[in-house]
Amino acid sequence: MKKPTVVLVRLEPDDREQFILDNQEAFLYGATQEFGMRDDHFEEDGEIISRKTIENSIDGEHAEVYRIIADGEKAGGIVISVDGSRGDLELLFTSPLLHSKGIGFAAWCEVEKLHPEIKVWETVTPYFEKRNIHFYVNRCGFHIVEFFNPHHPDPNDKDQLSDGETDGSDGMFRFEKIMK
């Protein structure tokens, strides 16, 4: 299989709405269609990730928003947040039609090239997203460092329920990648 040529292009204002819709489509596909209905933790109106969540990432204080372009075509998107020597991978998605073609990994490599000053990258993903866990750990070199759940809430998540309460989502893994 030929490796795709992947570049990151800053999101244009007139592409914002489509970026949000493409992100929702990719997350919904990953959670419900690819492996059957395995997740019913919708944030809003049948969407795994809400418009508000995406907009908060895009509009974040240190956010950088990119379209992933593979072989000249829109293939997904990525939102990172950079502050000094720390970076957060807020969102990364590829079109469901383009999964398993190396596009996400190539996009991540481009992010690392853009920010050689970053010493530690961080991201999170739901505990049940095996595809994401494989991608972050086995492909990108992240390590799972924490498991947020009702008994160990994320101190940065103001919407998370308190100890002992549950909304059925069961938790999120936090990953870190220490750069060499």
PDB file of C-alpha atoms in Angstrom:
ATOM      1  CA  MET A   1       0.000   0.000   0.000  1.00  0.00           C
ATOM      2  CA  LYS A   2       1.332   3.422  -0.989  1.00  0.00           C
ATOM      3  CA  LYS A   3       1.841   5.781   1.943  1.00  0.00           C
ATOM      4  CA  PRO A   4      -0.315   8.878   1.543  1.00  0.00           C
ATOM      5  CA  THR A   5       1.270  12.303   1.368  1.00  0.00           C
ATOM      6  CA  VAL A   6      -0.112  14.098   4.423  1.00  0.00           C
ATOM      7  CA  VAL A   7       0.104  17.787   5.237  1.00  0.00           C
ATOM      8  CA  LEU A   8      -1.548  19.942   7.875  1.00  0.00           C
ATOM      9  CA  VAL A   9      -3.235  23.144   6.731  1.00  0.00           C
ATOM     10  CA  ARG A  10      -4.617  25.771   9.132  1.00  0.00           C
ATOM     11  CA  LEU A  11      -8.402  25.646   9.281  1.00  0.00           C
ATOM     12  CA  GLU A  12     -10.001  28.350   7.158  1.00  0.00           C
ATOM     13  CA  PRO A  13     -12.971  30.184   8.740  1.00  0.00           C
ATOM     14  CA  ASP A  14     -15.280  29.137   5.882  1.00  0.00           C
ATOM     15  CA  ASP A  15     -14.440  25.456   6.564  1.00  0.00           C
ATOM     16  CA  ARG A  16     -15.262  25.602  10.298  1.00  0.00           C
ATOM     17  CA  GLU A  17     -18.819  24.252  10.018  1.00  0.00           C
ATOM     18  CA  GLN A  18     -17.774  21.339   7.796  1.00  0.00           C
ATOM     19  CA  PHE A  19     -14.844  20.604  10.128  1.00  0.00           C
ATOM     20  CA  ILE A  20     -17.292  20.270  13.048  1.00  0.00           C
ATOM     21  CA  LEU A  21     -19.637  18.033  11.038  1.00  0.00           C
ATOM     22  CA  ASP A  22     -16.768  15.867   9.789  1.00  0.00           C
ATOM     23  CA  ASN A  23     -15.484  15.499  13.361  1.00  0.00           C
ATOM     24  CA  GLN A  24     -18.922  14.425  14.602  1.00  0.00           C
ATOM     25  CA  GLU A  25     -19.275  11.948  11.731  1.00  0.00           C
ATOM     26  CA  ALA A  26     -15.887  10.376  12.463  1.00  0.00           C
ATOM     27  CA  PHE A  27     -16.531  10.056  16.209  1.00  0.00           C
ATOM     28  CA  LEU A  28     -20.035   8.656  15.660  1.00  0.00           C
ATOM     29  CA  TYR A  29     -18.745   6.142  13.139  1.00  0.00           C
ATOM     30  CA  GLY A  30     -15.976   5.010  15.468  1.00  0.00           C
ATOM     31  CA  ALA A  31     -18.341   4.552  18.383  1.00  0.00           C
ATOM     32  CA  THR A  32     -21.381   3.023  16.721  1.00  0.00           C
ATOM     33  CA  GLN A  33     -21.002   1.786  13.175  1.00  0.00           C
ATOM     34  CA  GLU A  34     -17.560   0.295  12.761  1.00  0.00           C
ATOM     35  CA  PHE A  35     -18.019  -2.272  15.526  1.00  0.00           C
ATOM     36  CA  GLY A  36     -21.776  -2.122  16.047  1.00  0.00           C
ATOM     37  CA  MET A  37     -23.575  -0.099  18.716  1.00  0.00           C
ATOM     38  CA  ARG A  38     -21.017  -0.303  21.485  1.00  0.00           C
ATOM     39  CA  ASP A  39     -21.472   3.157  22.904  1.00  0.00           C
ATOM     40  CA  ASP A  40     -24.620   5.007  23.832  1.00  0.00           C
ATOM     41  CA  HIS A  41     -22.929   7.853  25.707  1.00  0.00           C
ATOM     42  CA  PHE A  42     -24.153  10.624  23.469  1.00  0.00           C
ATOM     43  CA  GLU A  43     -23.264  14.200  24.412  1.00  0.00           C
ATOM     44  CA  GLU A  44     -26.169  15.693  22.423  1.00  0.00           C
ATOM     45  CA  ASP A  45     -28.848  14.681  19.934  1.00  0.00           C
ATOM     46  CA  GLY A  46     -27.299  11.381  18.913  1.00  0.00           C
ATOM     47  CA  GLU A  47     -23.756  12.753  18.659  1.00  0.00           C
ATOM     48  CA  ILE A  48     -20.877  11.120  20.488  1.00  0.00           C
ATOM     49  CA  ILE A  49     -19.098  14.479  20.599  1.00  0.00           C
ATOM     50  CA  SER A  50     -21.115  17.649  20.930  1.00  0.00           C
ATOM     51  CA  ARG A  51     -20.753  20.780  18.855  1.00  0.00           C
ATOM     52  CA  LYS A  52     -19.951  22.612  22.113  1.00  0.00           C
ATOM     53  CA  THR A  53     -17.066  20.247  22.912  1.00  0.00           C
ATOM     54  CA  ILE A  54     -15.583  20.723  19.440  1.00  0.00           C
ATOM     55  CA  GLU A  55     -16.069  24.499  19.507  1.00  0.00           C
ATOM     56  CA  ASN A  56     -14.459  24.729  22.952  1.00  0.00           C
ATOM     57  CA  SER A  57     -11.407  22.911  21.562  1.00  0.00           C
ATOM     58  CA  ILE A  58     -11.247  25.025  18.413  1.00  0.00           C
ATOM     59  CA  ASP A  59     -11.658  28.273  20.352  1.00  0.00           C
ATOM     60  CA  GLY A  60      -9.261  27.383  23.179  1.00  0.00           C
ATOM     61  CA  GLU A  61      -6.722  29.961  24.320  1.00  0.00           C
ATOM     62  CA  HIS A  62      -3.701  28.152  22.841  1.00  0.00           C
ATOM     63  CA  ALA A  63      -5.532  26.156  20.149  1.00  0.00           C
ATOM     64  CA  GLU A  64      -4.073  25.397  16.754  1.00  0.00           C
ATOM     65  CA  VAL A  65      -6.597  23.893  14.338  1.00  0.00           C
ATOM     66  CA  TYR A  66      -5.583  22.047  11.193  1.00  0.00           C
ATOM     67  CA  ARG A  67      -7.216  20.197   8.351  1.00  0.00           C
ATOM     68  CA  ILE A  68      -5.479  16.931   7.556  1.00  0.00           C
ATOM     69  CA  ILE A  69      -4.912  16.842   3.800  1.00  0.00           C
ATOM     70  CA  ALA A  70      -3.967  13.460   2.311  1.00  0.00           C
ATOM     71  CA  ASP A  71      -2.940  13.314  -1.335  1.00  0.00           C
ATOM     72  CA  GLY A  72      -4.547  16.715  -1.881  1.00  0.00           C
ATOM     73  CA  GLU A  73      -7.951  15.869  -0.353  1.00  0.00           C
ATOM     74  CA  LYS A  74      -9.513  16.700   3.030  1.00  0.00           C
ATOM     75  CA  ALA A  75      -9.019  13.615   5.164  1.00  0.00           C
ATOM     76  CA  GLY A  76      -9.727  14.770   8.726  1.00  0.00           C
ATOM     77  CA  GLY A  77      -8.696  17.302  11.297  1.00  0.00           C
ATOM     78  CA  ILE A  78      -6.626  17.923  14.357  1.00  0.00           C
ATOM     79  CA  VAL A  79      -6.754  20.399  17.232  1.00  0.00           C
ATOM     80  CA  ILE A  80      -3.747  20.857  19.480  1.00  0.00           C
ATOM     81  CA  SER A  81      -3.051  23.233  22.323  1.00  0.00           C
ATOM     82  CA  VAL A  82       0.511  24.349  22.961  1.00  0.00           C
ATOM     83  CA  ASP A  83       1.678  26.160  26.080  1.00  0.00           C
ATOM     84  CA  GLY A  84       5.422  26.387  26.609  1.00  0.00           C
ATOM     85  CA  SER A  85       6.945  22.918  26.598  1.00  0.00           C
ATOM     86  CA  ARG A  86       3.610  21.101  27.060  1.00  0.00           C
ATOM     87  CA  GLY A  87       1.155  20.180  24.365  1.00  0.00           C
ATOM     88  CA  ASP A  88      -2.341  18.733  24.385  1.00  0.00           C
ATOM     89  CA  LEU A  89      -3.852  16.752  21.563  1.00  0.00           C
ATOM     90  CA  GLU A  90      -7.440  17.942  21.905  1.00  0.00           C
ATOM     91  CA  LEU A  91      -8.986  16.249  18.847  1.00  0.00           C
ATOM     92  CA  LEU A  92      -7.778  14.077  16.023  1.00  0.00           C
ATOM     93  CA  PHE A  93     -10.067  12.490  13.466  1.00  0.00           C
ATOM     94  CA  THR A  94      -9.912  11.012  10.003  1.00  0.00           C
ATOM     95  CA  SER A  95     -12.726  10.286   7.621  1.00  0.00           C
ATOM     96  CA  PRO A  96     -14.186   6.822   8.257  1.00  0.00           C
ATOM     97  CA  LEU A  97     -13.594   6.037   4.582  1.00  0.00           C
ATOM     98  CA  LEU A  98      -9.860   6.549   5.133  1.00  0.00           C
ATOM     99  CA  HIS A  99      -9.256   4.587   8.339  1.00  0.00           C
ATOM    100  CA  SER A 100      -6.239   2.246   8.508  1.00  0.00           C
ATOM    101  CA  LYS A 101      -4.336   3.988   5.723  1.00  0.00           C
ATOM    102  CA  GLY A 102      -1.698   5.636   7.940  1.00  0.00           C
ATOM    103  CA  ILE A 103      -3.205   9.118   7.652  1.00  0.00           C
ATOM    104  CA  GLY A 104      -3.721   9.695  11.387  1.00  0.00           C
ATOM    105  CA  PHE A 105      -0.202   8.556  12.205  1.00  0.00           C
ATOM    106  CA  ALA A 106       1.299  10.686   9.430  1.00  0.00           C
ATOM    107  CA  ALA A 107      -0.689  13.686  10.721  1.00  0.00           C
ATOM    108  CA  TRP A 108       0.610  13.071  14.246  1.00  0.00           C
ATOM    109  CA  CYS A 109       4.195  12.960  12.919  1.00  0.00           C
ATOM    110  CA  GLU A 110       3.588  16.342  11.264  1.00  0.00           C
ATOM    111  CA  VAL A 111       2.421  17.776  14.606  1.00  0.00           C
ATOM    112  CA  GLU A 112       5.613  16.592  16.273  1.00  0.00           C
ATOM    113  CA  LYS A 113       7.677  18.243  13.508  1.00  0.00           C
ATOM    114  CA  LEU A 114       5.726  21.503  13.944  1.00  0.00           C
ATOM    115  CA  HIS A 115       6.525  21.642  17.656  1.00  0.00           C
ATOM    116  CA  PRO A 116       9.963  20.239  18.486  1.00  0.00           C
ATOM    117  CA  GLU A 117       9.935  22.398  21.642  1.00  0.00           C
ATOM    118  CA  ILE A 118       7.276  20.220  23.261  1.00  0.00           C
ATOM    119  CA  LYS A 119       8.654  17.974  26.006  1.00  0.00           C
ATOM    120  CA  VAL A 120       5.366  16.292  26.982  1.00  0.00           C
ATOM    121  CA  TRP A 121       2.258  15.676  24.876  1.00  0.00           C
ATOM    122  CA  GLU A 122      -1.001  14.690  26.547  1.00  0.00           C
ATOM    123  CA  THR A 123      -4.379  13.412  25.348  1.00  0.00           C
ATOM    124  CA  VAL A 124      -7.399  11.476  26.612  1.00  0.00           C
ATOM    125  CA  THR A 125      -9.779   8.921  25.139  1.00  0.00           C
ATOM    126  CA  PRO A 126     -12.687   6.881  26.498  1.00  0.00           C
ATOM    127  CA  TYR A 127     -11.773   3.528  28.045  1.00  0.00           C
ATOM    128  CA  PHE A 128     -13.825   1.587  25.466  1.00  0.00           C
ATOM    129  CA  GLU A 129     -12.187   3.074  22.361  1.00  0.00           C
ATOM    130  CA  LYS A 130      -9.825   0.182  21.634  1.00  0.00           C
ATOM    131  CA  ARG A 131      -8.959   1.562  18.210  1.00  0.00           C
ATOM    132  CA  ASN A 132      -7.851   4.890  19.760  1.00  0.00           C
ATOM    133  CA  ILE A 133      -5.935   3.174  22.559  1.00  0.00           C
ATOM    134  CA  HIS A 134      -4.066   1.038  20.006  1.00  0.00           C
ATOM    135  CA  PHE A 135      -3.324   4.142  17.922  1.00  0.00           C
ATOM    136  CA  TYR A 136      -1.986   6.245  20.787  1.00  0.00           C
ATOM    137  CA  VAL A 137       0.012   3.506  22.525  1.00  0.00           C
ATOM    138  CA  ASN A 138       1.223   1.237  19.731  1.00  0.00           C
ATOM    139  CA  ARG A 139       1.514   3.682  16.838  1.00  0.00           C
ATOM    140  CA  CYS A 140       2.285   7.080  18.395  1.00  0.00           C
ATOM    141  CA  GLY A 141       4.248   6.073  21.509  1.00  0.00           C
ATOM    142  CA  PHE A 142       1.974   7.461  24.215  1.00  0.00           C
ATOM    143  CA  HIS A 143       1.667   5.766  27.606  1.00  0.00           C
ATOM    144  CA  ILE A 144      -1.462   5.446  29.717  1.00  0.00           C
ATOM    145  CA  VAL A 145      -0.754   7.351  32.926  1.00  0.00           C
ATOM    146  CA  GLU A 146      -4.168   7.774  34.548  1.00  0.00           C
ATOM    147  CA  PHE A 147      -7.716   6.415  34.494  1.00  0.00           C
ATOM    148  CA  PHE A 148     -10.441   8.956  35.272  1.00  0.00           C
ATOM    149  CA  ASN A 149     -13.695   7.483  36.558  1.00  0.00           C
ATOM    150  CA  PRO A 150     -16.347   8.249  39.215  1.00  0.00           C
ATOM    151  CA  HIS A 151     -13.934   7.151  41.967  1.00  0.00           C
ATOM    152  CA  HIS A 152     -11.022   9.153  40.520  1.00  0.00           C
ATOM    153  CA  PRO A 153     -12.481  12.199  38.732  1.00  0.00           C
ATOM    154  CA  ASP A 154     -10.560  14.369  36.317  1.00  0.00           C
ATOM    155  CA  PRO A 155      -9.772  17.559  38.263  1.00  0.00           C
ATOM    156  CA  ASN A 156      -9.930  19.572  35.021  1.00  0.00           C
ATOM    157  CA  ASP A 157     -13.387  18.317  33.986  1.00  0.00           C
ATOM    158  CA  LYS A 158     -15.990  20.571  35.563  1.00  0.00           C
ATOM    159  CA  ASP A 159     -18.825  18.480  34.099  1.00  0.00           C
ATOM    160  CA  GLN A 160     -17.644  15.166  35.576  1.00  0.00           C
ATOM    161  CA  LEU A 161     -19.743  13.630  38.310  1.00  0.00           C
ATOM    162  CA  SER A 162     -18.495  13.424  41.866  1.00  0.00           C
ATOM    163  CA  ASP A 163     -17.120  10.306  43.571  1.00  0.00           C
ATOM    164  CA  GLY A 164     -19.561   7.421  43.553  1.00  0.00           C
ATOM    165  CA  GLU A 165     -21.934   8.926  40.979  1.00  0.00           C
ATOM    166  CA  THR A 166     -22.079   7.478  37.503  1.00  0.00           C
ATOM    167  CA  ASP A 167     -23.528   8.496  34.199  1.00  0.00           C
ATOM    168  CA  GLY A 168     -22.620   5.154  32.643  1.00  0.00           C
ATOM    169  CA  SER A 169     -19.593   6.454  30.733  1.00  0.00           C
ATOM    170  CA  ASP A 170     -17.195   4.589  33.046  1.00  0.00           C
ATOM    171  CA  GLY A 171     -14.121   6.687  32.404  1.00  0.00           C
ATOM    172  CA  MET A 172     -11.329   8.098  30.322  1.00  0.00           C
ATOM    173  CA  PHE A 173      -7.677   7.155  29.940  1.00  0.00           C
ATOM    174  CA  ARG A 174      -5.131   9.967  30.102  1.00  0.00           C
ATOM    175  CA  PHE A 175      -2.050   9.445  27.952  1.00  0.00           C
ATOM    176  CA  GLU A 176       1.339  11.143  27.924  1.00  0.00           C
ATOM    177  CA  LYS A 177       4.171  11.054  25.467  1.00  0.00           C
ATOM    178  CA  ILE A 178       7.534  12.183  26.807  1.00  0.00           C
ATOM    179  CA  MET A 179       9.594  13.477  23.890  1.00  0.00           C
ATOM    180  CA  LYS A 180      13.270  12.567  23.601  1.00  0.00           C
TER     181      LYS A 180
END
